[in-house]
Short mmCIF file of C-alpha atoms in Angstrom, two decimals:
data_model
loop_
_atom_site.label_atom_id
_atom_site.label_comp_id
_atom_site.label_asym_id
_atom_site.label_seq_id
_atom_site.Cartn_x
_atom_site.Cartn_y
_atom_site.Cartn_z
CA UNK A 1 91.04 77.10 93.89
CA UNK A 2 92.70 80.33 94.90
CA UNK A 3 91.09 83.53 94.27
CA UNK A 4 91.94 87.11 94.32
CA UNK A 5 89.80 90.10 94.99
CA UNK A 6 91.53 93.20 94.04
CA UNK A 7 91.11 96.86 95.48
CA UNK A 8 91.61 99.06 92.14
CA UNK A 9 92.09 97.45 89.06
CA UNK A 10 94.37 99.89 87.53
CA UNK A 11 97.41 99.52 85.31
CA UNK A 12 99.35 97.50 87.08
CA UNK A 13 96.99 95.41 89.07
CA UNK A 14 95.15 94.40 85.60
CA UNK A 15 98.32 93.06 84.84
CA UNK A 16 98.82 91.32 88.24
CA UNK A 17 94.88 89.71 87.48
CA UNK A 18 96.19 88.63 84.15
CA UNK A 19 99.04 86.69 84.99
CA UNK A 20 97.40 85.14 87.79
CA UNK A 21 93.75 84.46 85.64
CA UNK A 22 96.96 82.59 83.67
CA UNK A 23 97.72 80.39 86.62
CA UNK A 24 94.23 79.08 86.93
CA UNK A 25 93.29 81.78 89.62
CA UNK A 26 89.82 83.45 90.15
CA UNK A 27 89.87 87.41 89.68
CA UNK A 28 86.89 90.03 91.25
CA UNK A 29 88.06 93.40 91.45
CA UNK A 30 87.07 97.02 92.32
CA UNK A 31 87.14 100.09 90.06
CA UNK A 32 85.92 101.17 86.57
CA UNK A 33 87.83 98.23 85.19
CA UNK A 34 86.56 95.74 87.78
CA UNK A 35 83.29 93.65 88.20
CA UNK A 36 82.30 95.04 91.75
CA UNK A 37 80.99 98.63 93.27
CA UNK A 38 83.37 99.35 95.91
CA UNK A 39 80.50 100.84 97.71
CA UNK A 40 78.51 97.82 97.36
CA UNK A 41 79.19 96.47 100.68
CA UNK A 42 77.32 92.73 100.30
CA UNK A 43 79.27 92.32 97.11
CA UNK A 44 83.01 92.91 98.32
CA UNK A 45 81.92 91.42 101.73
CA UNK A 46 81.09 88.32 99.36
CA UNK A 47 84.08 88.47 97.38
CA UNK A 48 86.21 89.11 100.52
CA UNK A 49 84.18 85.45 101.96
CA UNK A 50 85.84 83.71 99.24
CA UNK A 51 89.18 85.13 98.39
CA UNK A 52 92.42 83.97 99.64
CA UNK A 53 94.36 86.28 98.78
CA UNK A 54 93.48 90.15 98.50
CA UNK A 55 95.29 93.20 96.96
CA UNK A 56 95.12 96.81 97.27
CA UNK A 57 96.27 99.37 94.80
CA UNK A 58 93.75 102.14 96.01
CA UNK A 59 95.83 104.89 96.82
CA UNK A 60 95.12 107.33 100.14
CA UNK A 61 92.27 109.25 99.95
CA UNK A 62 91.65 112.59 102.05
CA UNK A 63 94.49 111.46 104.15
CA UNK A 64 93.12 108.11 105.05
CA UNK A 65 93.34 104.39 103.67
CA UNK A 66 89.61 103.80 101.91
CA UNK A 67 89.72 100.19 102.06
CA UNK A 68 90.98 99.82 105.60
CA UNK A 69 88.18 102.43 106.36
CA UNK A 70 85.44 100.08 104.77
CA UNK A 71 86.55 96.90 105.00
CA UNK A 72 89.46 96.68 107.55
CA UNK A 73 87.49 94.37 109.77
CA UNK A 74 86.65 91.81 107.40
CA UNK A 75 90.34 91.40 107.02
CA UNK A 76 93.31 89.69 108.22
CA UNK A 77 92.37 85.56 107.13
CA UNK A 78 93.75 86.13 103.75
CA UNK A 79 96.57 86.86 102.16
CA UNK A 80 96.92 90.78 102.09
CA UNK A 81 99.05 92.59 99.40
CA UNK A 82 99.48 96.07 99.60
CA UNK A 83 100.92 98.75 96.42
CA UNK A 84 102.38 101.37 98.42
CA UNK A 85 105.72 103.86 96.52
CA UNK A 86 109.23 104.39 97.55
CA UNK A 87 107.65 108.06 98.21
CA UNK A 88 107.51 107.17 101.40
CA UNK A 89 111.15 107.37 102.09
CA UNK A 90 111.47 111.64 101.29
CA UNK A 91 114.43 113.00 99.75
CA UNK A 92 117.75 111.29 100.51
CA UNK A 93 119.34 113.66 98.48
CA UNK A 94 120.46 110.79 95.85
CA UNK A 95 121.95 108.11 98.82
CA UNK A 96 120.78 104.50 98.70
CA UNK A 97 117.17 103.80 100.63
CA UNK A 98 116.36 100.23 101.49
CA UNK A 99 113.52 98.86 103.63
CA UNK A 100 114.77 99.98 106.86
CA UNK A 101 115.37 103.51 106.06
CA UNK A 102 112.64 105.89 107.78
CA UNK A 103 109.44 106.72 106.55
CA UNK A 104 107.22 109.80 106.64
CA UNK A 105 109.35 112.36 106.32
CA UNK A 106 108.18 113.61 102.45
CA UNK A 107 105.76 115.04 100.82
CA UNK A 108 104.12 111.42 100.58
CA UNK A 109 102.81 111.50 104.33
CA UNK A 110 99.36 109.81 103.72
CA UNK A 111 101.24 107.41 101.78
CA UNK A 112 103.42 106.81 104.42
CA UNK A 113 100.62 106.70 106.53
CA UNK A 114 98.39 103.96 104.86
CA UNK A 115 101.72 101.74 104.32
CA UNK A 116 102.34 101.45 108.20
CA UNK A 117 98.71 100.50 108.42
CA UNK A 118 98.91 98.05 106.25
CA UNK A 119 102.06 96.71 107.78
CA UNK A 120 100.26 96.36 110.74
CA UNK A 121 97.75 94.64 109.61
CA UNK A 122 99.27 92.07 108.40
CA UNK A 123 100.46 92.80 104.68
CA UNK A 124 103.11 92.32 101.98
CA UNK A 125 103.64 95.75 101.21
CA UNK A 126 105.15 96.39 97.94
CA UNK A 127 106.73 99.86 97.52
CA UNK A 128 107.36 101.06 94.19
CA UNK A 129 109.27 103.74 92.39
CA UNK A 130 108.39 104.80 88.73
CA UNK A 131 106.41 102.15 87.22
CA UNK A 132 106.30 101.69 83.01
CA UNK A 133 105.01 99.37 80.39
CA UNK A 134 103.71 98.56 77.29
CA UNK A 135 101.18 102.04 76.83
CA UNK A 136 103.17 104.03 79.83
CA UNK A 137 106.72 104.66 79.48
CA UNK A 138 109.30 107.46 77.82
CA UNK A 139 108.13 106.22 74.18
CA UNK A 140 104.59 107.03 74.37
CA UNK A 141 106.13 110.54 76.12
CA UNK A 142 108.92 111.62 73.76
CA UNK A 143 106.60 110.39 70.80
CA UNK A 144 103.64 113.02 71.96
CA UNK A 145 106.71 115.89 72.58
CA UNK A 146 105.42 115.96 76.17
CA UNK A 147 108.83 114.65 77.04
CA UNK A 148 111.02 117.19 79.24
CA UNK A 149 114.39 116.80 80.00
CA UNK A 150 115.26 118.65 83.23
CA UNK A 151 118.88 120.16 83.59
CA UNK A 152 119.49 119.04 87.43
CA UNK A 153 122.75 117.45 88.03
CA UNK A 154 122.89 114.93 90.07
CA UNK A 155 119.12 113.93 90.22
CA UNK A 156 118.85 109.96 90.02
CA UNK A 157 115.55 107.62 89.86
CA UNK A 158 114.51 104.83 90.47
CA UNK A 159 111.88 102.68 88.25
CA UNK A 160 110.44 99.42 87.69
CA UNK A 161 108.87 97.50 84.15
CA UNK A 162 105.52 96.61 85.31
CA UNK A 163 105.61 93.01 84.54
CA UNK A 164 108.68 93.10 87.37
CA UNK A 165 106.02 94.05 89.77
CA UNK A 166 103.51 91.52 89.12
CA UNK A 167 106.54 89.28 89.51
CA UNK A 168 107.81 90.41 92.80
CA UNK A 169 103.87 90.51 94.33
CA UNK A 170 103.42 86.52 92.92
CA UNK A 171 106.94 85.61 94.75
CA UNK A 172 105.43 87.35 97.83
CA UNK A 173 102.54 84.62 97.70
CA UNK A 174 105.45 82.59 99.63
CA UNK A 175 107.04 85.21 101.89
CA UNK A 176 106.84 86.66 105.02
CA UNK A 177 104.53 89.34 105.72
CA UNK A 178 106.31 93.22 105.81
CA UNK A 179 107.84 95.63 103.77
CA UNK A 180 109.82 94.99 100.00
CA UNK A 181 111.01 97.40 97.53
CA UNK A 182 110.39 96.33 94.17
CA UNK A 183 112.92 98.20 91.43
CA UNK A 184 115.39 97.43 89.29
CA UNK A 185 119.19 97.24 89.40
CA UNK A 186 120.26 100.91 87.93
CA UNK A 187 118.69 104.13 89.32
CA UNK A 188 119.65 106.46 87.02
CA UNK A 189 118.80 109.92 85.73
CA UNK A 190 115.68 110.60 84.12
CA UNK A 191 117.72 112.39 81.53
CA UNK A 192 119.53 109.70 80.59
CA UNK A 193 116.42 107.54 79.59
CA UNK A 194 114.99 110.27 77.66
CA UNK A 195 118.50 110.51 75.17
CA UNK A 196 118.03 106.84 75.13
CA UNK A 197 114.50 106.22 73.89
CA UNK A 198 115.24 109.32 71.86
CA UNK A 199 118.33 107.56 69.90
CA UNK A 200 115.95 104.10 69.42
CA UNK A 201 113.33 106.26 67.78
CA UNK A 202 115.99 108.35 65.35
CA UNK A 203 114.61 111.64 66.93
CA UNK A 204 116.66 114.38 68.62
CA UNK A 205 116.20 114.72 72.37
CA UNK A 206 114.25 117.46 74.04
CA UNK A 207 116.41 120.64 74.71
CA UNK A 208 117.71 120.61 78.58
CA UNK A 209 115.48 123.32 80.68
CA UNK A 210 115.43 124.92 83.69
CA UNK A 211 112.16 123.04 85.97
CA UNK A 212 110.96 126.81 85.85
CA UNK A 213 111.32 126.79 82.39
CA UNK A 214 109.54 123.54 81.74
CA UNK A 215 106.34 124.94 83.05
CA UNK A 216 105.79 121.49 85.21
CA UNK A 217 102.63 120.18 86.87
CA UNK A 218 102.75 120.21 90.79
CA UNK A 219 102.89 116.38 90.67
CA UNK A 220 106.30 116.65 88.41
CA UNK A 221 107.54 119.82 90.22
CA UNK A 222 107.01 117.14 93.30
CA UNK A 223 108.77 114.32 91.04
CA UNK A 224 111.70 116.30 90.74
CA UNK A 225 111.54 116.94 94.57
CA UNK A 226 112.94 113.80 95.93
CA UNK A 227 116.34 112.38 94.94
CA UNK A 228 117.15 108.60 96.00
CA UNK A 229 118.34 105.34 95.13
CA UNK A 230 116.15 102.59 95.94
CA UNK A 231 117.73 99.26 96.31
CA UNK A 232 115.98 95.85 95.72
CA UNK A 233 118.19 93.39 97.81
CA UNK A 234 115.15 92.64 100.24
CA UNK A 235 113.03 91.33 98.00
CA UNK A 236 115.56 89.49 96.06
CA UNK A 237 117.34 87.70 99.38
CA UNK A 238 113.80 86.89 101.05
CA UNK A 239 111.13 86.41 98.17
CA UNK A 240 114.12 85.03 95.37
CA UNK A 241 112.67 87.92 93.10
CA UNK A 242 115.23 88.73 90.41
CA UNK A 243 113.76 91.53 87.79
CA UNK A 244 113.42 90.35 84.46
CA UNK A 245 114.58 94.36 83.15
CA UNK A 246 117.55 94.57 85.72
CA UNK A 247 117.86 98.31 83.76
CA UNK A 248 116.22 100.75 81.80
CA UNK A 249 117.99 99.53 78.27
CA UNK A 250 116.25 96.15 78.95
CA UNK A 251 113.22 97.32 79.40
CA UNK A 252 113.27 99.90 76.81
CA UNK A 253 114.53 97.40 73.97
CA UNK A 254 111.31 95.15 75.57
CA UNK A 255 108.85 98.14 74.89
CA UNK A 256 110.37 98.45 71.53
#
């Protein structure tokens, strides 16, 4: 029987140990949500014994991989997934970015970082733009009024529906170790998907602002930092991955 132990069961990897408890698969995870301590060593050195495939979402921590720091060396026999972000690519100043483009350069350095490790070792590493879902997306933000729309022409995203991701890291099961952009077919301006969600709902959209005018947090003043396109061909010519919400209006109109 397979089994997965997962570093960090946050949103998206509880999704990833649904769909694959669905399959008939064993699940032990790490984090509030999870079953095990990650500081209890015996524990994930016993889950680690009988997994066959492991994942980590645990993001960099004081510039360093934790897992790899704990538990590096008990690595490498099983399958090894890794969630890394298309932050590691910088600014491209709205251009296209696909697997090959360099790495390091932004203000996602440890990022960067902890994805070559995990190259190196061995790893699918899945690198991810915006992520949303059911409880995460523009409705839950425009509903609260904490959405902002930001008056930068020009500025493109990229994002991906959740259930895409857990998608492209199950068709990864089958492919070759390396690096694979998981987003969907239409970067477009964060803008745009506030006026949409806005016209589903009936509401009017937030009033365009200045970013010093919307009184950001450093993580969104860092958001809006970065422009790029992110394209998906890698993961769709190598892994067969085809995103079920090939756009934001088919993922919205899922949400809703």
């Amino acid at each position: 029987m397979s089994h997965m132990l997962i570093f960090g069961l946050g949103y998206t990897a509880a999704r990833l140990a649904e769909a694959v408890r669905a399959m008939g698969w064993t699940v032990d995870a790490t984090g509030s949500a999870g079953n095990i301590a990650f500081t209890d060593k015996g524990a994930v050195h016993a889950a680690l014994a009988k997994a066959t495939h492991v994942v980590s979402s645990v993001p960099p921590s004081g510039g360093s991989d934790p897992v790899l720091d704990r538990y590096g060396d008990a690595l490498g026999a099983q399958w090894l997934g890794y969630l890394s972000s298309t932050g590691v690519y910088g600014d491209a100043e709205g251009a296209w970015v696909d697997e090959s483009a360099p790495t390091g350069g932004g203000r996602r350095q440890d990022r960067a970082a902890c994805d070559a490790r995990w190259l190196e070792a061995g790893a699918r590493v899945f690198r991810l733009p915006g992520i949303y879902g059911p409880g995460r997306s523009a409705f839950d933000r425009v509903k609260s009024g904490k959405a902002n729309r930001i008056d930068l022409p020009g500025q493109v995203f990229s994002r991906i529906h959740v259930d895409d991701i857990v998608a492209g890291i199950i068709a990864g099961f089958d492919g070759p170790e390396g690096a694979y952009n998981l987003a969907d077919d239409l970067p477009c301006p964060q803008n745009t998907v506030i006026e949409e969600v806005s016209r589903l709902l009936g509401k009017a959209p937030p009033p365009l602002q200045t970013l010093e005018d919307a009184n950001l947090s450093p993580m969104a003043l860092g958001f809006y930092s970065e422009n790029r396109r992110v394209a998906n061909g890698k993961a769709k010519r190598v892994l067969g991955w085809q995103p079920a919400y090939r756009d934001y209006r088919a993922g919205l109109r899922a949400l809703l």
